[in-house]
Short mmCIF file of C-alpha atoms in Angstrom, two decimals:
data_model
loop_
_atom_site.label_atom_id
_atom_site.label_comp_id
_atom_site.label_asym_id
_atom_site.label_seq_id
_atom_site.Cartn_x
_atom_site.Cartn_y
_atom_site.Cartn_z
CA UNK H 696 40.80 18.61 15.76
CA UNK H 697 38.66 17.56 12.80
CA UNK H 698 38.84 19.68 9.67
CA UNK H 699 35.84 21.68 8.45
CA UNK H 700 34.29 21.96 5.00
CA UNK H 701 34.67 25.31 3.26
CA UNK H 702 31.61 27.38 2.36
CA UNK H 703 32.07 26.45 -1.31
CA UNK H 704 32.21 22.75 -0.49
CA UNK H 705 29.05 23.08 1.61
CA UNK H 706 27.21 24.68 -1.33
CA UNK H 707 28.29 21.82 -3.60
CA UNK H 708 27.13 19.29 -1.00
CA UNK H 709 23.71 20.93 -0.67
CA UNK H 710 23.27 21.04 -4.45
CA UNK H 711 24.17 17.35 -4.78
CA UNK H 712 21.69 16.40 -2.05
CA UNK H 713 18.90 18.47 -3.59
CA UNK H 714 19.41 16.74 -6.93
CA UNK H 715 19.27 13.31 -5.28
CA UNK H 716 16.20 14.22 -3.23
CA UNK H 717 14.20 15.49 -6.24
CA UNK H 718 15.39 12.64 -8.45
CA UNK H 719 14.39 10.11 -5.79
CA UNK H 720 10.87 11.52 -5.60
CA UNK H 721 10.42 11.54 -9.40
CA UNK H 722 11.98 8.07 -9.57
CA UNK H 723 9.39 6.64 -7.18
CA UNK H 724 6.48 8.42 -8.89
CA UNK H 725 7.56 6.89 -12.21
CA UNK H 726 7.81 3.34 -10.96
CA UNK H 727 4.50 3.39 -9.03
CA UNK H 728 2.31 5.32 -11.47
CA UNK H 729 1.29 2.11 -13.26
CA UNK H 730 0.01 0.66 -9.97
CA UNK H 731 -2.21 3.70 -9.43
CA UNK H 732 -3.63 3.47 -12.97
CA UNK H 733 -3.88 -0.33 -12.79
CA UNK H 734 -7.65 -0.78 -12.95
CA UNK H 735 -8.25 2.05 -15.44
CA UNK H 736 -5.61 0.77 -17.89
CA UNK H 737 -6.86 -2.80 -17.64
CA UNK H 738 -10.40 -1.73 -18.50
CA UNK H 739 -9.36 0.58 -21.35
CA UNK H 740 -6.87 -1.82 -22.96
CA UNK H 741 -8.72 -5.05 -22.14
CA UNK H 742 -5.88 -6.60 -20.14
CA UNK H 743 -6.17 -9.57 -17.79
CA UNK H 744 -4.80 -9.41 -14.25
CA UNK H 745 -1.96 -11.71 -15.36
CA UNK H 746 -0.99 -9.33 -18.17
CA UNK H 747 -1.09 -6.37 -15.80
CA UNK H 748 1.03 -8.33 -13.33
CA UNK H 749 3.57 -8.91 -16.08
CA UNK H 750 3.64 -5.18 -16.85
CA UNK H 751 4.24 -4.46 -13.16
CA UNK H 752 7.02 -7.06 -13.03
CA UNK H 753 9.10 -6.23 -16.12
CA UNK H 754 10.22 -2.94 -14.57
CA UNK H 755 12.00 -4.95 -11.87
CA UNK H 756 13.49 -7.27 -14.49
CA UNK H 757 15.16 -4.35 -16.28
CA UNK H 758 16.22 -2.83 -12.97
CA UNK H 759 17.74 -6.03 -11.56
CA UNK H 760 19.46 -6.90 -14.84
CA UNK H 761 21.61 -3.77 -14.61
CA UNK H 762 22.44 -3.86 -10.90
CA UNK H 763 25.67 -5.85 -11.17
CA UNK H 764 27.30 -4.04 -14.14
CA UNK H 765 26.14 -0.54 -13.17
CA UNK H 766 28.93 -0.09 -10.62
CA UNK H 767 31.60 -0.85 -13.20
CA UNK H 768 29.92 1.41 -15.79
CA UNK H 769 29.81 4.22 -13.24
CA UNK H 770 33.50 3.79 -12.44
CA UNK H 771 34.31 3.91 -16.17
CA UNK H 772 32.21 6.92 -17.24
CA UNK H 773 31.57 8.79 -13.98
CA UNK H 774 28.44 9.55 -11.97
CA UNK H 775 27.49 12.67 -13.92
CA UNK H 776 27.25 10.96 -17.31
CA UNK H 777 25.75 7.66 -16.13
CA UNK H 778 23.10 9.09 -13.81
CA UNK H 779 22.25 11.96 -16.14
CA UNK H 780 21.69 9.50 -18.98
CA UNK H 781 19.75 7.24 -16.61
CA UNK H 782 17.37 10.05 -15.59
CA UNK H 783 16.81 10.98 -19.24
CA UNK H 784 16.27 7.34 -20.28
CA UNK H 785 13.77 6.48 -17.56
CA UNK H 786 11.93 9.79 -18.09
CA UNK H 787 11.71 9.23 -21.86
CA UNK H 788 10.33 5.73 -21.24
CA UNK H 789 7.78 7.14 -18.78
CA UNK H 790 6.73 9.78 -21.31
CA UNK H 791 6.41 7.10 -24.00
CA UNK H 792 3.93 5.22 -21.78
CA UNK H 793 1.53 8.08 -22.38
CA UNK H 794 1.54 7.36 -26.13
CA UNK H 795 1.64 3.54 -26.31
CA UNK H 796 -1.07 1.75 -28.23
CA UNK H 797 -0.45 -1.90 -27.40
CA UNK H 798 0.50 -4.28 -24.61
CA UNK H 799 3.88 -5.11 -26.22
CA UNK H 800 4.80 -1.42 -26.44
CA UNK H 801 4.02 -1.02 -22.74
CA UNK H 802 6.25 -4.00 -21.95
CA UNK H 803 9.20 -2.42 -23.78
CA UNK H 804 8.66 0.97 -22.14
CA UNK H 805 8.52 -0.57 -18.64
CA UNK H 806 11.73 -2.56 -19.21
CA UNK H 807 13.51 0.59 -20.40
CA UNK H 808 12.13 2.42 -17.37
CA UNK H 809 13.75 -0.17 -15.09
CA UNK H 810 17.07 0.01 -16.95
CA UNK H 811 17.08 3.80 -16.69
CA UNK H 812 16.36 3.76 -12.95
CA UNK H 813 19.05 1.18 -12.16
CA UNK H 814 21.81 3.76 -11.41
CA UNK H 815 19.67 5.54 -8.79
CA UNK H 816 20.73 3.69 -5.62
CA UNK H 817 24.42 3.29 -6.57
CA UNK H 818 24.49 7.00 -7.46
CA UNK H 819 23.15 7.97 -4.06
CA UNK H 820 25.83 5.96 -2.28
CA UNK H 821 28.58 7.19 -4.62
CA UNK H 822 27.62 10.89 -4.42
CA UNK H 823 27.40 10.84 -0.62
CA UNK H 824 30.74 9.02 -0.36
CA UNK H 825 32.35 11.49 -2.80
CA UNK H 826 31.06 14.68 -1.23
CA UNK H 827 31.01 13.92 2.50
CA UNK H 828 33.63 13.02 5.05
CA UNK H 829 33.23 9.46 6.37
CA UNK H 830 32.10 10.85 9.76
CA UNK H 831 29.32 12.94 8.17
CA UNK H 832 27.61 10.53 5.78
CA UNK H 833 24.78 9.30 8.01
CA UNK H 834 22.47 12.31 7.69
CA UNK H 835 22.93 12.86 3.92
CA UNK H 836 22.38 9.15 3.26
CA UNK H 837 19.26 9.35 5.40
CA UNK H 838 18.04 12.27 3.29
CA UNK H 839 18.66 10.27 0.10
CA UNK H 840 16.67 7.34 1.51
CA UNK H 841 13.97 9.72 2.72
CA UNK H 842 13.17 10.73 -0.87
CA UNK H 843 11.45 7.41 -1.60
CA UNK H 844 9.64 7.54 1.75
CA UNK H 845 8.33 11.03 1.02
CA UNK H 846 7.39 9.96 -2.49
CA UNK H 847 5.53 6.92 -1.18
CA UNK H 848 3.41 9.24 0.95
CA UNK H 849 2.91 11.75 -1.90
CA UNK H 850 2.45 9.32 -4.78
CA UNK H 851 -1.08 7.93 -4.23
CA UNK H 852 -2.94 11.24 -3.69
CA UNK H 853 -0.82 13.16 -6.22
CA UNK H 854 -1.01 10.57 -8.98
CA UNK H 855 -4.71 9.89 -8.42
CA UNK H 856 -5.41 13.64 -8.61
CA UNK H 857 -3.46 13.93 -11.89
CA UNK H 858 -5.16 10.87 -13.35
CA UNK H 859 -8.64 12.12 -12.44
CA UNK H 860 -7.89 15.59 -13.80
CA UNK H 861 -6.00 14.72 -17.00
CA UNK H 862 -6.29 10.95 -17.57
CA UNK H 863 -3.70 8.24 -17.10
CA UNK H 864 -1.82 8.99 -20.31
CA UNK H 865 -1.24 12.64 -19.44
CA UNK H 866 -0.25 11.58 -15.90
CA UNK H 867 2.61 9.53 -17.39
CA UNK H 868 3.62 12.39 -19.71
CA UNK H 869 3.69 15.03 -16.95
CA UNK H 870 5.95 12.92 -14.72
CA UNK H 871 8.16 11.93 -17.66
CA UNK H 872 8.69 15.49 -18.87
CA UNK H 873 9.53 16.55 -15.28
CA UNK H 874 12.32 13.96 -15.26
CA UNK H 875 13.65 15.09 -18.64
CA UNK H 876 13.90 18.65 -17.31
CA UNK H 877 15.74 17.33 -14.23
CA UNK H 878 18.23 15.45 -16.42
CA UNK H 879 19.04 18.68 -18.31
CA UNK H 880 19.59 20.55 -15.04
CA UNK H 881 21.79 17.69 -13.77
CA UNK H 882 24.05 17.89 -16.83
CA UNK H 883 24.21 21.67 -16.55
CA UNK H 884 25.00 22.06 -12.85
CA UNK H 885 26.27 18.82 -11.27
CA UNK H 886 30.01 18.24 -11.13
CA UNK H 887 31.94 15.06 -10.41
CA UNK H 888 34.21 15.64 -7.44
CA UNK H 889 37.36 15.34 -9.51
CA UNK H 890 36.09 18.02 -11.91
CA UNK H 891 34.96 20.52 -9.27
CA UNK H 892 38.35 22.20 -8.74
CA UNK H 893 38.36 21.63 -4.98
CA UNK H 894 41.09 23.14 -2.86
CA UNK H 895 43.71 20.97 -1.22
CA UNK H 896 42.09 21.69 2.15
CA UNK H 897 38.67 20.49 0.99
CA UNK H 898 40.13 17.33 -0.53
CA UNK H 899 41.99 16.62 2.71
CA UNK H 900 38.76 17.15 4.65
CA UNK H 901 36.79 14.73 2.45
CA UNK H 902 39.45 12.01 2.68
CA UNK H 903 40.10 12.41 6.39
CA UNK H 904 39.90 9.07 8.24
CA UNK H 905 38.85 7.21 5.08
CA UNK H 906 40.10 3.59 5.36
CA UNK H 907 42.65 2.74 2.63
CA UNK H 908 40.82 -0.51 1.82
CA UNK H 909 37.70 1.40 0.77
CA UNK H 910 39.68 2.96 -2.08
CA UNK H 911 40.91 -0.37 -3.46
CA UNK H 912 39.28 -1.95 -6.50
CA UNK H 913 37.34 -5.16 -5.93
CA UNK H 914 38.67 -8.15 -7.89
CA UNK H 915 36.88 -11.23 -9.22
CA UNK H 916 38.31 -13.16 -6.30
CA UNK H 917 36.62 -10.76 -3.90
CA UNK H 918 33.33 -11.34 -5.73
CA UNK H 919 33.80 -15.11 -5.37
CA UNK H 920 34.49 -14.62 -1.68
CA UNK H 921 31.14 -12.88 -1.20
CA UNK H 922 29.28 -15.76 -2.83
CA UNK H 923 30.93 -18.20 -0.41
CA UNK H 924 29.80 -16.36 2.74
CA UNK H 925 26.79 -17.92 4.47
CA UNK H 926 25.76 -14.62 6.03
CA UNK H 927 25.32 -13.14 2.56
CA UNK H 928 23.03 -15.96 1.48
CA UNK H 929 21.17 -15.76 4.78
CA UNK H 930 20.34 -12.11 4.16
CA UNK H 931 19.38 -12.76 0.53
CA UNK H 932 17.06 -15.66 1.40
CA UNK H 933 15.52 -13.98 4.42
CA UNK H 934 14.71 -10.66 2.84
CA UNK H 935 13.47 -12.01 -0.45
CA UNK H 936 10.28 -12.70 1.50
CA UNK H 937 10.21 -9.11 2.71
CA UNK H 938 10.79 -7.88 -0.85
CA UNK H 939 7.91 -10.02 -2.07
CA UNK H 940 5.57 -8.52 0.51
CA UNK H 941 6.67 -4.95 -0.18
CA UNK H 942 6.31 -5.22 -3.97
CA UNK H 943 2.94 -6.89 -3.59
CA UNK H 944 1.83 -3.83 -1.63
CA UNK H 945 3.41 -1.35 -4.05
CA UNK H 946 1.95 -2.91 -7.18
CA UNK H 947 -1.43 -4.38 -6.20
CA UNK H 948 -2.65 -2.60 -3.05
CA UNK H 949 -4.48 0.23 -4.90
CA UNK H 950 -6.27 -2.23 -7.19
CA UNK H 951 -7.13 -4.52 -4.27
CA UNK H 952 -8.60 -1.64 -2.26
CA UNK H 953 -10.70 -0.53 -5.24
CA UNK H 954 -11.98 -3.84 -6.61
CA UNK H 955 -12.27 -5.97 -3.45
CA UNK H 956 -12.78 -3.38 -0.69
CA UNK H 957 -14.83 -0.81 -2.63
CA UNK H 958 -12.57 2.20 -1.91
CA UNK H 959 -12.85 5.30 -4.08
CA UNK H 960 -9.82 7.24 -5.39
CA UNK H 961 -9.48 9.52 -2.37
CA UNK H 962 -9.69 6.67 0.14
CA UNK H 963 -7.15 4.62 -1.83
CA UNK H 964 -4.71 7.54 -1.81
CA UNK H 965 -5.16 7.99 1.94
CA UNK H 966 -4.75 4.30 2.78
CA UNK H 967 -1.69 3.86 0.54
CA UNK H 968 0.00 7.00 1.85
CA UNK H 969 -0.71 5.94 5.43
CA UNK H 970 1.87 3.16 5.17
CA UNK H 971 4.63 5.61 4.25
CA UNK H 972 3.57 8.37 6.66
CA UNK H 973 3.90 6.16 9.72
CA UNK H 974 7.05 4.61 8.28
CA UNK H 975 9.05 7.85 8.60
CA UNK H 976 9.01 8.03 12.42
CA UNK H 977 9.24 4.25 12.48
CA UNK H 978 12.48 4.32 10.49
CA UNK H 979 13.99 6.98 12.78
CA UNK H 980 12.98 5.11 15.94
CA UNK H 981 14.27 1.74 14.79
CA UNK H 982 17.52 3.28 13.53
CA UNK H 983 18.08 4.37 17.13
CA UNK H 984 17.00 0.94 18.36
CA UNK H 985 19.47 -0.69 15.97
CA UNK H 986 22.39 1.24 17.46
CA UNK H 987 21.25 0.63 21.03
CA UNK H 988 20.86 -3.13 20.67
CA UNK H 989 23.74 -3.89 18.34
CA UNK H 990 24.07 -7.54 19.39
CA UNK H 991 20.36 -8.24 18.95
CA UNK H 992 19.82 -6.96 15.40
CA UNK H 993 18.87 -10.35 13.96
CA UNK H 994 16.36 -11.00 16.73
CA UNK H 995 14.87 -7.51 16.35
CA UNK H 996 14.45 -7.98 12.59
CA UNK H 997 12.96 -11.44 13.09
CA UNK H 998 10.39 -10.18 15.58
CA UNK H 999 9.44 -7.10 13.55
CA UNK H 1000 8.92 -9.00 10.32
CA UNK H 1001 6.84 -11.74 11.90
CA UNK H 1002 4.60 -9.11 13.51
CA UNK H 1003 4.37 -7.21 10.19
CA UNK H 1004 3.45 -10.42 8.39
CA UNK H 1005 0.73 -11.11 10.95
CA UNK H 1006 -0.63 -7.60 10.40
CA UNK H 1007 -0.60 -8.14 6.65
CA UNK H 1008 -2.54 -11.38 7.05
CA UNK H 1009 -5.03 -9.66 9.34
CA UNK H 1010 -5.40 -6.86 6.77
CA UNK H 1011 -7.00 -9.14 4.20
CA UNK H 1012 -8.88 -11.42 6.60
CA UNK H 1013 -10.69 -8.67 8.52
CA UNK H 1014 -13.81 -7.27 6.80
CA UNK H 1015 -13.78 -4.19 9.05
CA UNK H 1016 -12.45 -1.03 7.32
CA UNK H 1017 -11.20 0.48 10.59
CA UNK H 1018 -9.18 -2.63 11.35
CA UNK H 1019 -7.85 -2.55 7.79
CA UNK H 1020 -6.50 0.95 8.40
CA UNK H 1021 -4.99 -0.04 11.76
CA UNK H 1022 -3.29 -3.02 10.13
CA UNK H 1023 -1.86 -0.83 7.35
CA UNK H 1024 -0.48 1.58 9.96
CA UNK H 1025 1.16 -1.26 11.89
CA UNK H 1026 2.51 -2.74 8.67
CA UNK H 1027 4.08 0.60 7.76
CA UNK H 1028 5.48 1.05 11.27
CA UNK H 1029 6.80 -2.49 11.77
CA UNK H 1030 7.44 -3.59 8.19
CA UNK H 1031 9.86 -2.46 5.50
CA UNK H 1032 10.23 1.13 6.75
CA UNK H 1033 11.40 -0.07 10.16
CA UNK H 1034 13.54 -2.97 8.98
CA UNK H 1035 15.43 -1.08 6.27
CA UNK H 1036 17.69 0.99 8.58
CA UNK H 1037 18.40 -2.06 10.74
CA UNK H 1038 19.20 -4.14 7.66
CA UNK H 1039 21.51 -1.51 6.17
CA UNK H 1040 23.31 -1.22 9.49
CA UNK H 1041 23.56 -5.02 9.78
CA UNK H 1042 25.03 -5.46 6.29
CA UNK H 1043 27.46 -2.60 6.94
CA UNK H 1044 28.72 -4.32 10.07
CA UNK H 1045 29.05 -7.71 8.37
CA UNK H 1046 30.91 -6.47 5.28
CA UNK H 1047 34.39 -5.00 5.14
CA UNK H 1048 35.03 -1.53 3.76
CA UNK H 1049 36.43 -3.09 0.60
CA UNK H 1050 33.45 -5.35 -0.12
CA UNK H 1051 30.63 -3.18 1.25
CA UNK H 1052 29.60 -1.68 -2.09
CA UNK H 1053 29.60 -5.03 -3.87
CA UNK H 1054 27.74 -6.68 -0.97
CA UNK H 1055 24.92 -4.14 -1.33
CA UNK H 1056 24.99 -4.58 -5.10
CA UNK H 1057 24.57 -8.35 -4.81
CA UNK H 1058 21.95 -8.00 -2.12
CA UNK H 1059 19.94 -5.55 -4.23
CA UNK H 1060 20.27 -7.72 -7.35
CA UNK H 1061 18.92 -10.87 -5.71
CA UNK H 1062 16.37 -8.93 -3.68
CA UNK H 1063 14.80 -7.60 -6.87
CA UNK H 1064 13.98 -11.15 -7.93
CA UNK H 1065 10.99 -10.95 -5.58
CA UNK H 1066 9.91 -7.75 -7.30
CA UNK H 1067 9.95 -9.62 -10.62
CA UNK H 1068 7.88 -12.56 -9.36
CA UNK H 1069 5.35 -10.96 -6.98
CA UNK H 1070 3.28 -8.78 -9.39
CA UNK H 1071 2.96 -11.41 -12.14
CA UNK H 1072 2.18 -14.28 -9.78
CA UNK H 1073 -0.41 -12.15 -7.98
CA UNK H 1074 -2.12 -11.31 -11.28
CA UNK H 1075 -2.13 -14.98 -12.30
CA UNK H 1076 -3.64 -16.06 -8.96
CA UNK H 1077 -6.23 -13.28 -9.24
CA UNK H 1078 -7.30 -14.49 -12.70
CA UNK H 1079 -7.41 -18.07 -11.44
CA UNK H 1080 -9.33 -17.49 -8.20
CA UNK H 1081 -10.97 -14.09 -8.63
CA UNK H 1082 -9.29 -12.79 -5.47
CA UNK H 1083 -5.99 -11.22 -4.42
CA UNK H 1084 -6.38 -12.14 -0.75
CA UNK H 1085 -4.68 -15.50 -1.28
CA UNK H 1086 -1.58 -13.67 -2.53
CA UNK H 1087 -1.49 -11.40 0.53
CA UNK H 1088 -1.72 -14.34 2.91
CA UNK H 1089 0.90 -16.24 0.91
CA UNK H 1090 3.30 -13.30 1.09
CA UNK H 1091 2.88 -13.19 4.87
CA UNK H 1092 3.89 -16.86 4.99
CA UNK H 1093 6.95 -16.12 2.85
CA UNK H 1094 8.01 -13.36 5.25
CA UNK H 1095 7.73 -15.62 8.28
CA UNK H 1096 9.59 -18.48 6.58
CA UNK H 1097 12.27 -16.21 5.13
CA UNK H 1098 13.01 -14.37 8.37
CA UNK H 1099 13.29 -17.62 10.33
CA UNK H 1100 15.76 -18.95 7.74
CA UNK H 1101 17.62 -15.63 7.87
CA UNK H 1102 17.95 -15.90 11.65
CA UNK H 1103 19.04 -19.55 11.58
CA UNK H 1104 21.77 -18.87 9.02
CA UNK H 1105 22.93 -15.46 10.20
CA UNK H 1106 23.05 -16.18 13.93
CA UNK H 1107 26.03 -18.40 13.15
CA UNK H 1108 27.90 -15.09 12.94
CA UNK H 1109 29.63 -15.86 9.65
CA UNK H 1110 31.17 -12.61 8.44
CA UNK H 1111 31.16 -11.27 4.88
CA UNK H 1112 34.89 -10.82 4.57
CA UNK H 1113 37.17 -9.07 2.12
CA UNK H 1114 39.80 -11.79 1.87
CA UNK H 1115 40.12 -13.46 -1.50
CA UNK H 1116 39.09 -17.05 -1.99
CA UNK H 1117 40.80 -19.13 -4.68
CA UNK H 1118 38.61 -19.86 -7.69
#
């Protein structure tokens, strides 16, 4: 018979999940607020599209820069201190964006914002692993991931409403102060598992069936082993194209809809939220599909991404607004929202328990390189040609090329293994 969590442990689990859910929503609002205010800020501060693209990109630079060391920092100082400081840092940077007076000051604030948000994903994984039995982590991890999906649906209408009511500077300040308040509450009420005074029964419940290898520290040799696995590079190469497409949508879609499609604020909010709204049932459906067709994951991902890329291309080539909306719905249903659960499941199956955390860390680090390049390159192309449509079509081509390369490399069934490789 499996053991059961005590009522006290359940309360601690619910509190931890609520913190992660709220933090995830604020996190997403912070990182996307600049995209919503894109056109207004450019006009007020006299920025070119290339400069705005750079502003949109430097967040990802700060974020990616900290992905590899953040795991070690978290192990050294604990989740409570690292994530609490991270929330405060990114919220302070967001608040500062409401007071900046120059382009260079905005660059610094956006880099700091990315650095502050870098512990978010590792914290989610760590907190769920700490507070839930290995057999019960699926739903809480799904709730953690759901925070960004909910925020993506809420962000456009909410941020546009705040900007229209109070201006873009006050929009930044309101979100930033909300995060600072959350960081104070986190320090006051969250407890690391080892400091929570759990009973022996609760500790035994949490560690029940946990593989011994998942508790071992990863050495430099294990890191080297990951770099030598072809499957790892296949996933990195393949999904860099997906990352490029997603960050192009996140950073430039509102501006594109306003300047090149003539949408007003309300219509932009509706169209942008549409992608996330349809993505929620899409993610649930394709999570089920992933489990049902375990041996066909690569083919499923390949097909979905090529279809999503075709929809993206059709989005910018069709002058009809109705068809634009249909394409955005299909992109949300068949694109990143659908592929994410399949990808996470695929990486989990390919990696060992010992190397799983580091595999995700590496994958996230290299995946963010697309987030660094896409916004700046799109702004440069827009300044050069006067249109963003070329960038959308180009990103569709990157998705198709990347997913084909991913399939060719990964179908060789090379495993990401935990064994050490001499260096």
